[in-house]
Structure formats: C-alpha cells, structure tokens
Short mmCIF file of C-alpha atoms in Angstrom, two decimals:
data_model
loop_
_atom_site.label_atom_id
_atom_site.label_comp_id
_atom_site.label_asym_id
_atom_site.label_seq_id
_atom_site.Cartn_x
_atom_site.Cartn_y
_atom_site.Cartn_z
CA UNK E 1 13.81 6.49 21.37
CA UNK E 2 15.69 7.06 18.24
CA UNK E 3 15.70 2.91 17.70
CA UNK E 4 12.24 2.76 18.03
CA UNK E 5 11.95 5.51 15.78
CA UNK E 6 14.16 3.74 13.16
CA UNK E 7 12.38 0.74 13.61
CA UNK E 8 9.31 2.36 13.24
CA UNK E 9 10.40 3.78 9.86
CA UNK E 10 11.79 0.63 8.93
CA UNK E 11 8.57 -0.75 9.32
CA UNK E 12 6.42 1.41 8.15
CA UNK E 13 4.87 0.65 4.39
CA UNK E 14 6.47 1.65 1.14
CA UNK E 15 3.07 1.09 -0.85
CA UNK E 16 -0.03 3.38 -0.22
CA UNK E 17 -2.30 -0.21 -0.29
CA UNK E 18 0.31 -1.45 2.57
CA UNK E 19 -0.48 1.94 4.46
CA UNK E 20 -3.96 1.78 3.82
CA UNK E 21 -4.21 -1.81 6.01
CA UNK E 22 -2.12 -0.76 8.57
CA UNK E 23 -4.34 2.05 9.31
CA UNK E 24 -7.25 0.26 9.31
CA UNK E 25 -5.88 -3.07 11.81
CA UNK E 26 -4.40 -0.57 14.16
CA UNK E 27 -7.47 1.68 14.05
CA UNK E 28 -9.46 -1.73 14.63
CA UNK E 29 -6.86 -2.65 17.37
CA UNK E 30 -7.48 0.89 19.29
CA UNK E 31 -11.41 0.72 18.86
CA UNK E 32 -11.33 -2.70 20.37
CA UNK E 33 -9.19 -2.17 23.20
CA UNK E 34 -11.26 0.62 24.06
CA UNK E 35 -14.72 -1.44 23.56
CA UNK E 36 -12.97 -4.53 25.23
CA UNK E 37 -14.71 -2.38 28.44
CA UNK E 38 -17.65 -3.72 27.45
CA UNK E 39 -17.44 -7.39 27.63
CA UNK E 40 -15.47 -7.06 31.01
CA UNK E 41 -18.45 -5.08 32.48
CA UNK E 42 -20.90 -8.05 31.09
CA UNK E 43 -18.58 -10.82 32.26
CA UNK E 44 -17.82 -9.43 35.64
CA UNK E 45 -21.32 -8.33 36.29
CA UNK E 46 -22.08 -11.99 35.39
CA UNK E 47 -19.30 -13.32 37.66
CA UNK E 48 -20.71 -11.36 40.60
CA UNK E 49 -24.54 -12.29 39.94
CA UNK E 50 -23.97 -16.08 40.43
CA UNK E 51 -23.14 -16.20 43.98
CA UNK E 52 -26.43 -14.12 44.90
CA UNK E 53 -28.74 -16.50 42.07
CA UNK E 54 -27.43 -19.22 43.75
CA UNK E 55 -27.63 -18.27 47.59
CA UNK E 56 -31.05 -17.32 46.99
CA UNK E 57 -31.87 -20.16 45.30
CA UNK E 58 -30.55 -22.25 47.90
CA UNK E 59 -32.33 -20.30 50.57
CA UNK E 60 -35.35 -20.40 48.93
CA UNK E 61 -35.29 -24.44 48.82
CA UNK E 62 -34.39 -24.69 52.07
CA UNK E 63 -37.53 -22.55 53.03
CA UNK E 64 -39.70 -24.84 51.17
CA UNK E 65 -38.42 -28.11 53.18
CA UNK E 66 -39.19 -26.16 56.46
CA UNK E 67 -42.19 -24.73 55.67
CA UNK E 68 -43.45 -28.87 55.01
CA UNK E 69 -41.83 -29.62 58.50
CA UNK E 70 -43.53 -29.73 61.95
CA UNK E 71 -42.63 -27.24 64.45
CA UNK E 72 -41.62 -29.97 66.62
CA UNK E 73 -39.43 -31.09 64.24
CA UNK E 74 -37.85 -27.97 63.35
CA UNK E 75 -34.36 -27.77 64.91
CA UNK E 76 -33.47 -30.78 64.24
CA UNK E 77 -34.10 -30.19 60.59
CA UNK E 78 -32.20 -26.93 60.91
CA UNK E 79 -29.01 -29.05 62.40
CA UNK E 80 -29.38 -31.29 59.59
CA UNK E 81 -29.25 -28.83 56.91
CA UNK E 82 -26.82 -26.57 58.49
CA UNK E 83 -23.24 -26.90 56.87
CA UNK E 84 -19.92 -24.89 56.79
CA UNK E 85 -20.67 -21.82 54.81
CA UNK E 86 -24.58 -22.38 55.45
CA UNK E 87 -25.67 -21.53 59.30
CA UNK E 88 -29.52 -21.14 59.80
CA UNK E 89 -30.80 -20.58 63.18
CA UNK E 90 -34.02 -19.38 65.15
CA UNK E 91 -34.45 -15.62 66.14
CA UNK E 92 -37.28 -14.08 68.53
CA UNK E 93 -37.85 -11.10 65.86
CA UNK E 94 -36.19 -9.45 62.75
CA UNK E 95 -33.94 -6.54 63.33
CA UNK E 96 -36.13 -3.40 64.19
CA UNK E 97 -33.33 -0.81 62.67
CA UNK E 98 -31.57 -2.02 59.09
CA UNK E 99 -28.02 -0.57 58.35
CA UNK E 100 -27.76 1.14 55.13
CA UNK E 101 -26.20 -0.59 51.91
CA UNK E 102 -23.86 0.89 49.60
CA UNK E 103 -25.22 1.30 46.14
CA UNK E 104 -23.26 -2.00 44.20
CA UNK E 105 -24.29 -4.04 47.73
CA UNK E 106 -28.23 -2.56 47.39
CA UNK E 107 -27.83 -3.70 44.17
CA UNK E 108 -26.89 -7.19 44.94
CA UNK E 109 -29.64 -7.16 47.47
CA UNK E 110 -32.64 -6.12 45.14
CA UNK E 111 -31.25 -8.65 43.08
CA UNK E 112 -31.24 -11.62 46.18
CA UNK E 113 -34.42 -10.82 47.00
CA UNK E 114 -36.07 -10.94 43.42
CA UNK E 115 -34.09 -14.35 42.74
CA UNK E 116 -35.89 -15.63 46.64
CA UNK E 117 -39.32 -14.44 45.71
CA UNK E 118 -39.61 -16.02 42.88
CA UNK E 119 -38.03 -19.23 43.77
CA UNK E 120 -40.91 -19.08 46.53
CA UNK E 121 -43.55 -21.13 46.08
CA UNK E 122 -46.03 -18.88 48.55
CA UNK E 123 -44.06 -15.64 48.37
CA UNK E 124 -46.77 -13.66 50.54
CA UNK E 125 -46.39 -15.60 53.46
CA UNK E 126 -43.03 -14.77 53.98
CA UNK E 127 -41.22 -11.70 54.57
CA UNK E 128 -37.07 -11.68 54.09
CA UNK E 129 -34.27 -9.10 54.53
CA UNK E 130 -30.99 -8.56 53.05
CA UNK E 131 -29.20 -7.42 56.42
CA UNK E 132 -25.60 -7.47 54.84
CA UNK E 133 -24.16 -8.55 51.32
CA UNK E 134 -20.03 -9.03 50.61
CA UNK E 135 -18.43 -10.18 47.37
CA UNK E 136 -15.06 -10.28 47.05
CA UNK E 137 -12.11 -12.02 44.65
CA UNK E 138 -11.13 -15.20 46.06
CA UNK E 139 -7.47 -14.58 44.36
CA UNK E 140 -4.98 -12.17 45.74
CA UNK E 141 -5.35 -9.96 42.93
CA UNK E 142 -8.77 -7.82 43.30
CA UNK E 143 -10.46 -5.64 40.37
CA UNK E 144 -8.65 -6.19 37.24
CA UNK E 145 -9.38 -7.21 33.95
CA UNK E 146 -6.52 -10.28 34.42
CA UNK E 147 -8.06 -11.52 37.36
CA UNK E 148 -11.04 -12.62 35.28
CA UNK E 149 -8.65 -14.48 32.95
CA UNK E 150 -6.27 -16.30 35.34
CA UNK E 151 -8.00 -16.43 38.70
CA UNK E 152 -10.88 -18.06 40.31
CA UNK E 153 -14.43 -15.84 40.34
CA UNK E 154 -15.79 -13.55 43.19
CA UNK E 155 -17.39 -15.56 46.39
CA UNK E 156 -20.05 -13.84 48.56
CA UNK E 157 -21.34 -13.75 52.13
CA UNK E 158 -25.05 -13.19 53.31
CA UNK E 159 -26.91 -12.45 56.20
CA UNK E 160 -31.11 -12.45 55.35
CA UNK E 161 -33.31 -12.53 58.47
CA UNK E 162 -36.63 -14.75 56.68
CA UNK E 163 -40.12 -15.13 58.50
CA UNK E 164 -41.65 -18.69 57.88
CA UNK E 165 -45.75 -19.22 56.71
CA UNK E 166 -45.83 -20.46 60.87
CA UNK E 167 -44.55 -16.09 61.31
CA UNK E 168 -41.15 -18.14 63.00
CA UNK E 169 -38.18 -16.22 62.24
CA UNK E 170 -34.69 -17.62 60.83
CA UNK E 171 -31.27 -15.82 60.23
CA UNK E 172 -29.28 -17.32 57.57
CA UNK E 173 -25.60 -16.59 57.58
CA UNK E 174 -24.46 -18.21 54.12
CA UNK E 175 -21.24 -18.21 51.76
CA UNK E 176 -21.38 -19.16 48.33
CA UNK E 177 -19.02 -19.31 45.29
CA UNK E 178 -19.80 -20.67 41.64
CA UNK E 179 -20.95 -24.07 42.57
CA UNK E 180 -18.98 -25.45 40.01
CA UNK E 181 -20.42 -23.30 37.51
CA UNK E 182 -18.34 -23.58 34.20
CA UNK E 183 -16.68 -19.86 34.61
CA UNK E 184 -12.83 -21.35 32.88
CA UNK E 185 -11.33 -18.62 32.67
CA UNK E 186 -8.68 -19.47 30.29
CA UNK E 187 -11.08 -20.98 28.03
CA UNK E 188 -12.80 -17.40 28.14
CA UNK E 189 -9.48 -15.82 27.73
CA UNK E 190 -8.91 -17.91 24.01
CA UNK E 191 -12.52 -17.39 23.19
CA UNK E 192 -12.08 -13.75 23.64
CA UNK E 193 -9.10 -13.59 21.77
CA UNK E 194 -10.21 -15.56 19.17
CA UNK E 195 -13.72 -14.37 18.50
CA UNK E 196 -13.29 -10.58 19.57
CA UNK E 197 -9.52 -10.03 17.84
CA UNK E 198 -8.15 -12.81 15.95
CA UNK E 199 -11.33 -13.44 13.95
CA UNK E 200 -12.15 -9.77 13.63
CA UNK E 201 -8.73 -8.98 12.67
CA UNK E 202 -9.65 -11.39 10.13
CA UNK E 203 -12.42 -9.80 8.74
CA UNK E 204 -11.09 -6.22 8.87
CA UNK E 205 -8.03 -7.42 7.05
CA UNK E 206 -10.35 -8.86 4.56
CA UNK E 207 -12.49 -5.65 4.43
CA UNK E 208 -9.27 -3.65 3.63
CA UNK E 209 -7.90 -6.08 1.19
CA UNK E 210 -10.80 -5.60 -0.93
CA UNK E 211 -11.42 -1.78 0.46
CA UNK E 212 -7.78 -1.02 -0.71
CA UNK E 213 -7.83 -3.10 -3.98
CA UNK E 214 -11.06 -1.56 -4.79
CA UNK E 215 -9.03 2.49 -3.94
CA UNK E 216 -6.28 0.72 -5.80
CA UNK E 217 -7.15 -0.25 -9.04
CA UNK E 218 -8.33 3.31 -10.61
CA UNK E 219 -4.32 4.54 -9.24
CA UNK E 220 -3.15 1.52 -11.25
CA UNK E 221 -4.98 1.98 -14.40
CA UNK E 222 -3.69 5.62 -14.36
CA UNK E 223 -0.11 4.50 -13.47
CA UNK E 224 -0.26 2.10 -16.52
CA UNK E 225 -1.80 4.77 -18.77
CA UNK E 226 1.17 7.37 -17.50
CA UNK E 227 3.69 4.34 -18.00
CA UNK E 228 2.07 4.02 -22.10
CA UNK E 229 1.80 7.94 -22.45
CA UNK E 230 5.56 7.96 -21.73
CA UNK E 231 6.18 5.57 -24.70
CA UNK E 232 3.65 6.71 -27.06
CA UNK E 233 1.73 9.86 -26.31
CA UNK E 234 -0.69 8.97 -29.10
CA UNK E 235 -1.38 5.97 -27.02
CA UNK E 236 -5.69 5.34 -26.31
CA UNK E 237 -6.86 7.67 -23.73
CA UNK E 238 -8.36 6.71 -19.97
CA UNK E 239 -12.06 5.29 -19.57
CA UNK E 240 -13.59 8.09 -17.97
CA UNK E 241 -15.94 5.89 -15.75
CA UNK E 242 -16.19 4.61 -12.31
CA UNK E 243 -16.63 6.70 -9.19
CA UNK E 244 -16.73 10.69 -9.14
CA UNK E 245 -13.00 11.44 -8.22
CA UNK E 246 -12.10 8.46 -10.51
CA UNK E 247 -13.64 10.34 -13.53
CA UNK E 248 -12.18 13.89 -12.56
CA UNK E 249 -8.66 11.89 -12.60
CA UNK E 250 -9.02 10.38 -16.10
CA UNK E 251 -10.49 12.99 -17.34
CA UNK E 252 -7.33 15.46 -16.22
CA UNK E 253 -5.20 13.05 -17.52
CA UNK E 254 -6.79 12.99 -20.90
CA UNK E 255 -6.74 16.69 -21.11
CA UNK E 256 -3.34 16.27 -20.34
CA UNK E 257 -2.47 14.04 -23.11
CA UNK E 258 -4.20 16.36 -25.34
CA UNK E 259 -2.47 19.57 -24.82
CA UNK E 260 0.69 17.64 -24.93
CA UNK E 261 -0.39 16.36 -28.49
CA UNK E 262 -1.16 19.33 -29.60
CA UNK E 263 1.84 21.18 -28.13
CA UNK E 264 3.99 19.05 -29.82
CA UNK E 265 2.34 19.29 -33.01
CA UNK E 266 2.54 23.10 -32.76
CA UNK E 267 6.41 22.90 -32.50
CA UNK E 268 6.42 20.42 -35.25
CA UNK E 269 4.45 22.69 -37.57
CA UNK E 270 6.35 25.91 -36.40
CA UNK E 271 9.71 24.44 -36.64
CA UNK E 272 8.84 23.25 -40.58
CA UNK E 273 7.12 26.27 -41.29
CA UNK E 274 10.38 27.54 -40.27
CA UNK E 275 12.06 25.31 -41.88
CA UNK E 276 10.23 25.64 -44.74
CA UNK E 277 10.97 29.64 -44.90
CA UNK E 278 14.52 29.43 -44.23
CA UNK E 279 15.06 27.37 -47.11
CA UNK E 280 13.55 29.95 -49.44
CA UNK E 281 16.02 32.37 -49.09
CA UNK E 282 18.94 30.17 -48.58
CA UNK E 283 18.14 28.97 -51.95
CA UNK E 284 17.94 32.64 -53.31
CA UNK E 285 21.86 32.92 -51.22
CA UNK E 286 23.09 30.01 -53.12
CA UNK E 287 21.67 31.18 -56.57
CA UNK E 288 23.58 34.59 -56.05
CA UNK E 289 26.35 32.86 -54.89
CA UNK E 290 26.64 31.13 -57.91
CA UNK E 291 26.86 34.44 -59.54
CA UNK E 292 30.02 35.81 -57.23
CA UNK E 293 33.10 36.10 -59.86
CA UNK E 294 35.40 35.56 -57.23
CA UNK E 295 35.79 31.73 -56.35
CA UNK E 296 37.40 31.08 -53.36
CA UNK E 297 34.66 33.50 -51.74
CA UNK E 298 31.65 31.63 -53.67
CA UNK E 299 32.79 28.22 -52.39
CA UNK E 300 32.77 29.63 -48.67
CA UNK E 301 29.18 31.01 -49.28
CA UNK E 302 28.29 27.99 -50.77
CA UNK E 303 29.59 25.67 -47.69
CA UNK E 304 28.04 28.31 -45.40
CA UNK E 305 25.02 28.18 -47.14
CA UNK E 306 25.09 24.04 -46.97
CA UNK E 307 25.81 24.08 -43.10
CA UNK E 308 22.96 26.36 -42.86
CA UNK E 309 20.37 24.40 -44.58
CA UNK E 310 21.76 20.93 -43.07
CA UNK E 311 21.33 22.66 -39.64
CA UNK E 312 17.61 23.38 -40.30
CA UNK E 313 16.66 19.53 -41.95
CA UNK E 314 18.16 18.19 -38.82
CA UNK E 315 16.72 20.40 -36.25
CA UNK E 316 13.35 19.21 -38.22
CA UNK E 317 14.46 15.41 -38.11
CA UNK E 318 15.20 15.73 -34.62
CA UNK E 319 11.62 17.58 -33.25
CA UNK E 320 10.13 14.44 -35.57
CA UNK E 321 11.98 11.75 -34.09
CA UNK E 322 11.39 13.14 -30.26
CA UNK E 323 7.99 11.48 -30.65
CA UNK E 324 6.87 8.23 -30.98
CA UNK E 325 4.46 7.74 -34.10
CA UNK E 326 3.92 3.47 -34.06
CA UNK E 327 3.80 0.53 -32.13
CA UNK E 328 5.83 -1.81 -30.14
CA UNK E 329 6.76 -5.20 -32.21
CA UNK E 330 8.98 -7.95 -31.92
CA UNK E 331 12.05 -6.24 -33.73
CA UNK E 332 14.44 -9.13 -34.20
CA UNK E 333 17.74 -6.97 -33.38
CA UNK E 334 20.38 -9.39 -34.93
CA UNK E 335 18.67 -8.96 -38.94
CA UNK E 336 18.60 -5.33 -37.75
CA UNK E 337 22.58 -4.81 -36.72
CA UNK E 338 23.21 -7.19 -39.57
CA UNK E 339 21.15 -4.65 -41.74
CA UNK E 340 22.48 -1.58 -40.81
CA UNK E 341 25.80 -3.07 -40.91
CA UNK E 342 25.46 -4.00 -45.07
CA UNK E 343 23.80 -0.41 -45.37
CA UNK E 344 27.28 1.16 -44.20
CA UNK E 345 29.33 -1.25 -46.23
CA UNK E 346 28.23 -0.13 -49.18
CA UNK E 347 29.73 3.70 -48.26
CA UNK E 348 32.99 2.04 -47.85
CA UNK E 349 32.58 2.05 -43.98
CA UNK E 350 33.81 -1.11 -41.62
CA UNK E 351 30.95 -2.41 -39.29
CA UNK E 352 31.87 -5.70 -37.13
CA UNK E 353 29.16 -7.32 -34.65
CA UNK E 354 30.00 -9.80 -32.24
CA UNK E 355 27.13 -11.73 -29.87
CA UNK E 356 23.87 -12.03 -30.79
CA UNK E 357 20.10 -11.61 -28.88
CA UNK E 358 16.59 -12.95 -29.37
CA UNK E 359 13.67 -10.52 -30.54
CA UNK E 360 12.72 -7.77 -28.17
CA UNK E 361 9.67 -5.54 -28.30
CA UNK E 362 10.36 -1.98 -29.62
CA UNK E 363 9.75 0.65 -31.87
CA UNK E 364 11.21 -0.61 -35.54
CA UNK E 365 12.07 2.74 -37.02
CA UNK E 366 13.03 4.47 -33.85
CA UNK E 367 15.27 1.85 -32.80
CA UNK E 368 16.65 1.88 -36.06
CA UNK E 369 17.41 5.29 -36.11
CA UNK E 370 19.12 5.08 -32.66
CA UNK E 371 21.46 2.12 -33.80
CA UNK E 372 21.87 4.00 -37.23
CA UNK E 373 23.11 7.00 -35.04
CA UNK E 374 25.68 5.36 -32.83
CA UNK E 375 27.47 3.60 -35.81
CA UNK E 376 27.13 7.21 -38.17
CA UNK E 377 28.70 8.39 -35.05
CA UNK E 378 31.46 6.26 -34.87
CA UNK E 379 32.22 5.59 -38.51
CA UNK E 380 32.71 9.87 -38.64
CA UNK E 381 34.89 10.36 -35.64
CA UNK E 382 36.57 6.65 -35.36
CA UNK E 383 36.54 5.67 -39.28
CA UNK E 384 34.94 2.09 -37.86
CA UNK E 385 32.36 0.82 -35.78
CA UNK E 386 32.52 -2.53 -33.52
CA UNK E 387 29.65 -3.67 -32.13
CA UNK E 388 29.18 -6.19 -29.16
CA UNK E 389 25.71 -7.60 -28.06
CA UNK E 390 25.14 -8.88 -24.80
CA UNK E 391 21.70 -10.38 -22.99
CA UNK E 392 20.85 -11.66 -20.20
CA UNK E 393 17.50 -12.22 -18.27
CA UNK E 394 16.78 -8.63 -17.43
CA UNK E 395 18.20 -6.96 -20.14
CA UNK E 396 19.80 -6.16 -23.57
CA UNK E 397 22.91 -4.09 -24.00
CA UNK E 398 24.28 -2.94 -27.43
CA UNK E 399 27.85 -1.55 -27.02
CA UNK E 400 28.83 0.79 -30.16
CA UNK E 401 33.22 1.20 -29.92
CA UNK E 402 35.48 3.04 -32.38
CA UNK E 403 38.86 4.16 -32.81
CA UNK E 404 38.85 7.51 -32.40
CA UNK E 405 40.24 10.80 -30.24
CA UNK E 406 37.09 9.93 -27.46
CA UNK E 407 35.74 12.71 -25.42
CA UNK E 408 37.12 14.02 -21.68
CA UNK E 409 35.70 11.98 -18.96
CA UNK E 410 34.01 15.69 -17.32
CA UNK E 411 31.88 16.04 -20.63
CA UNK E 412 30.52 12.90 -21.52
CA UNK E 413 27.09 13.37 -19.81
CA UNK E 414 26.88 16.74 -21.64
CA UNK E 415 27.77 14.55 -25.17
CA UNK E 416 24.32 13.61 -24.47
CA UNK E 417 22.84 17.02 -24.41
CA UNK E 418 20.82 18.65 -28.49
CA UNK E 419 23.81 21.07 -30.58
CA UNK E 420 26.42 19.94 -27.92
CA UNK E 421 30.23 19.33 -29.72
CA UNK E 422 33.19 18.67 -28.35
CA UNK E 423 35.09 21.19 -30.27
CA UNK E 424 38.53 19.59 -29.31
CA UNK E 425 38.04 16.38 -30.93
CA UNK E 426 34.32 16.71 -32.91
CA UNK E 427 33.76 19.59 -34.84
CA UNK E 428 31.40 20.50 -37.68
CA UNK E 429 34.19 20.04 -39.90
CA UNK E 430 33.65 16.21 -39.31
CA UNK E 431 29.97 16.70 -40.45
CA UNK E 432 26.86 16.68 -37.75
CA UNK E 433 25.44 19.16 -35.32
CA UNK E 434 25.35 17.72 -32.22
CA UNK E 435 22.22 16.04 -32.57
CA UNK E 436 22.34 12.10 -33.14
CA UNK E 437 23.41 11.32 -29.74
CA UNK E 438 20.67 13.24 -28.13
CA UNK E 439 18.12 11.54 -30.76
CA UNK E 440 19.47 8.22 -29.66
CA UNK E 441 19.23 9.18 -26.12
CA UNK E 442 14.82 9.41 -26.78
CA UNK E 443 14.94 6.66 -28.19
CA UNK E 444 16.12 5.06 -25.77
CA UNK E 445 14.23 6.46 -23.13
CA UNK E 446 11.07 5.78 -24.85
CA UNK E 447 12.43 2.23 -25.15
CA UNK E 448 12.97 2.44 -20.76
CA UNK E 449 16.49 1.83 -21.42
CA UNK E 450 19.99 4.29 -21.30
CA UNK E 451 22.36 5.37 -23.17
CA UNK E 452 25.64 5.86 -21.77
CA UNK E 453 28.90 6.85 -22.87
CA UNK E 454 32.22 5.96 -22.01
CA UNK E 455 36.14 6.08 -23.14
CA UNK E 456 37.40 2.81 -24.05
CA UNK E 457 40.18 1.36 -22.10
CA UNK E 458 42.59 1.15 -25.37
CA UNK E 459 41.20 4.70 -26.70
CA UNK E 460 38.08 5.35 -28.59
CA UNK E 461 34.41 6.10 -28.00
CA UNK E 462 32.22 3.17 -26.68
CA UNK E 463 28.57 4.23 -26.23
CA UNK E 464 26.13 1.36 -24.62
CA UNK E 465 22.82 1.00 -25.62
CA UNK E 466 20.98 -0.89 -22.33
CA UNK E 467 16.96 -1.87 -22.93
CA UNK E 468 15.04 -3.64 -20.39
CA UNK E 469 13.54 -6.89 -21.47
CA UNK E 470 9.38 -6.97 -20.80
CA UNK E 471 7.70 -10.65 -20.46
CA UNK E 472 4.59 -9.35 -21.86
CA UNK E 473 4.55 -10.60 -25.15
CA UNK E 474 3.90 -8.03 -28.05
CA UNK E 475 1.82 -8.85 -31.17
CA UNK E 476 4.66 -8.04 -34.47
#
C-alpha cells in the first residue's frame, strides 16, 4: 500500500493543466466502463437473436416445400430433409396442455414465432407452437462479458409442433448456431477498443487540451503580469476582458498594483517630507554650533550633526532606489565595470576587472547603483576592489573581493539586512549606514538574480552578484 501510494504521488501532475487532463481521461475511463453495459446488452441480445431468426427461417422454408408436396409424397420428403440437428416428423395432434416458459425463453419464443409468420407465405393456414426454447454458450465459460470476446456465440435448441394448409401436424426438434454468420469476436474486441476507448480517448484528450489551454491562458497572462509587477510595479496593467471570473481576477490584480503604487508613493513622500523637516532644524543645530566658543565640543556637534543629516539623505536614497522607475535595456556590463572603475580612479581608489560578458537586459541606473555599491563597499572597508566576471549559458556572475577584516561567517546573511553593521570590523567611523548592501540586494532581486556574500579564502570580503540570462531579446 504505501508503494502504491508513492507511486501514485510520483505520478500524479505537478501542473494544474496536467491535473486538469487526468481528471477528465480517468473520469472518461469510469463513465465508459460503466456504459460499456450497454453495448454488451446490444451485442449479446444480438448474439442470442440469431439462432431463433435463423431456426425460424429455416422452418418456415421447409414448410413452404411441404406445403407444394403431395401427401403421398410426404415422408419421404420429410427423410430427405431431415438432418443432424434438424428432425421433423408426423404427429396425430398438437399437445393439448403447454408447459410454461420462463420470461427470457417466452421472449425468445414471441420472437420465433414473429420471425415464422412472416417468413410464411399463407400464415393463416397454419398454426405453430413454441413447446420448448434453450440457448446456451457453446464455450465452457457461460455469461460473461469475455466470453463474447474470445469464445464462440450461444447455440439453441427448439421444439415447435406446426399444423400444415392439409391441418397435418409436424414436430420439429431443431439446433441451430450462427450459420456462419460473421460474429469474430476478436475483430469485435479491436473494434470496441478502438472505436469506444482508443478513439474516444482521443477526442476527450483533445477536448481537454483545448478545454485546459483555454482555463489556462487567463492564469498565464496573470502569472506573466505578477512576474512584470515584480520588476517594475509601474509596469501596464491587466486587460480586464474575457470571461466573468477572468475579469474579477484582473481587475483584483489591478487594484492591487494600485494600492501598492500608491503605498509606496506615500512612504516616499512621508519619508522626504521628513526628510525635508529634519533638515531644517539640523541646519539651525549647525548654525548654533558654529557659535559654541568651545572647539573641541563644536566639532563633535558638528560631526553629530553631519551623521545625522547623512543618515536622513540615505534613508531617502534608499526608499527611492527600492523601486524600479525605467525599463529593461541591453546594458553592455563590460563599458559599465570599465566605467565605474575610471569613476573611482579618479578618488585615488584601485579598481581591477578581470573576464568579460556580452550585453544583458537590465535596469541601467539600478544596476549601476548596485555595482557602484559593492565596489564603495569594498574600496571603504578593503582600500581596493577586484572584480571577476564570469558567464555562462544560464547566467552572469559579478564577484566584488577586497582586502579587508571580512565579516563572521554567522552574520553574513544579516550583512544583507537595511542599518545592519558589523560593529567589530564596519563601523560608522568608516563612513555608511548599513544601507548599500541591502540597496544592492533589490536590485538584484528586481534583476531575478542574488546577492551573496562570502569570506575569501586568503581574507577579505567577496560579495557575488549572480543574474539570470533571459533569451527574450529587449529593445535598448
């Protein structure tokens, strides 16, 4: 039980489209199996019909050749016609007291007698009764829907007391099979599985491919637009067409989108309107500073005061950069390192790049401003930045290494985290506020990449940048 269970899960579709045509084949599958009844009613009611259609029909041919006979003649025509499995002979008069017949054999008379009548040519002037009726499987196996498929069809035995036009009476005592009738029953068995499953299997897989792909395409459109909202939250909102539950979807979404835009927006204005108010009177702090007589303490108001006011600008920078505000071009990244590189040689700062990479859709500025980051970040703490570039197929990874203290292996995850500092080796006496990792870190989640850091093996800081490559191509 618990391997078939296993198996079962195993087997059992990841996708919703995959679950979706499973349903409906085994669904199909039941329904059939249960309506499969059917046809094996029809085709054994068929089976057992021929055997009475053609006894009667024989019967009722014979009759005509006697009727056309002399009396004289009579039984010697009736020892020419008589044959194993087909005995007519003379009797004084009918039976005066017929047994009863069970309701399938009454059945099988009514039906003998309808088939003789009309085979008849002068039905009136004769008179016939079904005295006893037996159909049974020639095969050993009796009654099941296999024996239709493997094993030869039911044979029957008659006895019908008939009155001649001369009022004679005969008693025919006849067996008969399918008289070669075409009844194949293996043929039947492919044509049933062909036409009844294989071909309706067919169809219902069909149905449900298009059923599912028609269910399927609103879920994709809304996956993709979640998949662009997660890059760019100003990105075009959802068509709010197609069917009723298709609209209600697109239309949460959108109203999603919106009070995400506009939440956003709120904490950008709040944070620069707070911004904006904290600068007032740290401005008024530094003027009175100014005016302290004692120096030592207005230098430490006046570094307080400069912490202070770099602490607000890059809170602000930071709630401006969580947010995506362009689109994706082809950014090609070695002018960018190359760029960023010169820009930090010209503060006096040592930036070496090794490898190079082929143009990759992104975000220019944000990118930028990642990149920028990681070497600020090491050129502070490690008084250089090396950079390595590696690509492959799949993906792009930008390794940023310096030279200096590195951070214990149980907090670099938390590195990662807004206003986190390692105080034992990165302080705010270094400069910074805990902040460009974390920006780096959106941007590189926008991007569908990572950022990771790590302690090099020879000391130092190495954080790796990793983007996924798209194939889509992107219009720069």
């Amino acid at each position: 039980m618990k391997r078939l269970t296993a198996w079962a899960v195993r087997a059992w579709p990841r996708s919703l489209s995959g679950r979706l045509a499973l349903v409906l084949v085994v669904g199909m599958l039941a329904a059939q199996a249960l309506t499969g009844t059917v046809w094996y009613d029809m085709r054994y009611g068929k089976a057992m019909e021929i055997p009475v259609r053609l006894a009667a029909t024989r019967l009722a041919d014979v009759t005509h050749m006697l009727d056309a006979v002399p009396a004289a003649s009579l039984p010697a025509v009736l020892a020419a016609v008589n044959t194993p499995g087909f005995t007519l002979r003379r009797i004084d008069a009918p039976a005066s007291v017929q047994a009863p017949l069970e309701h399938n054999t009454l059945l099988s008379s009514e039906l003998f007698l309808d088939v003789l009548q009309q085979r008849l040519v002068r039905p009136t002037h004769h008179q016939a009764r079904v005295l006893a009726v037996s159909l049974a499987h020639t095969g050993k196996r009796q009654g099941n829907w296999f024996s239709l498929l493997r094993e030869p069809f039911p044979t029957g035995h008659f006895v019908v007391q008939l009155r001649l036009h001369d009022g004679s009476w005969l008693q025919a005592d006849m067996d008969e099979g399918q008289a070669g009738m075409s009844t194949a029953p293996r043929k039947a068995a492919i044509d049933y599985l062909l036409r009844i499953y294989v071909l309706r299997i067919a169809a219902v897989l069909l149905l449900a491919w298009l059923a599912v792909r028609l269910v399927m395409q609103p879920l994709a459109r809304l996956a993709q637009a979640a998949d662009r909202l997660g890059d760019n939250i100003f990105s075009a909102p959802l068509a709010t067409d197609g069917p009723t539950e298709v609209r209600k979807a697109s239309t949460a979404f959108n109203a999603m989108q919106r009070r995400l835009i506009d939440n956003i927006a709120e904490r950008t204005r709040f944070l620069a309107a707070v911004s904006h108010d904290l600068r007032s009177p740290i401005t008024r702090l530094k003027l009175r500073a100014e005016m302290l007589s004692d120096e030592a303490q207005r230098d430490k108001f006046r570094r307080d005061l400069d912490e202070m006011d770099a602490l607000v600008a890059a809170t602000l920078t930071m709630v401006q950069d969580s947010g995506l505000h362009e689109q994706r071009q082809n950014v090609d990244i070695d002018s960018l390192l190359a760029s960023l590189a010169s820009d930090f040689a010209e503060t006096g700062a040592t930036v070496t790049i090794e490898g190079h990479a082929a143009p990759l859709p992104a975000y220019p500025r944000s990118l930028k401003r990642c990149l920028q980051n990681l070497v600020d970040n090491a050129i502070r703490y490690g008084h250089e930045a090396h950079i390595i570039v590696t690509q492959d197929s799949r993906q792009l990874t930008i390794s940023v290494a310096d030279k200096g203290p590195g951070i214990p292996a149980d907090l670099l995850e938390r590195a990662l985290e807004p206003f986190y500092r390692v105080d034992a080796s990165r302080n705010a006496g270094t400069g910074g506020f805990g902040l460009g990792l974390s920006i780096a870190q959106t941007v590189a989640q926008a991007h569908h990449g990572t950022l990771t850091l790590q302690n090099g093996a020879h000391g130092g800081l190495v954080a790796n940048l990793t983007l996924p490559i798209f194939k889509s191509a992107v219009r720069s």
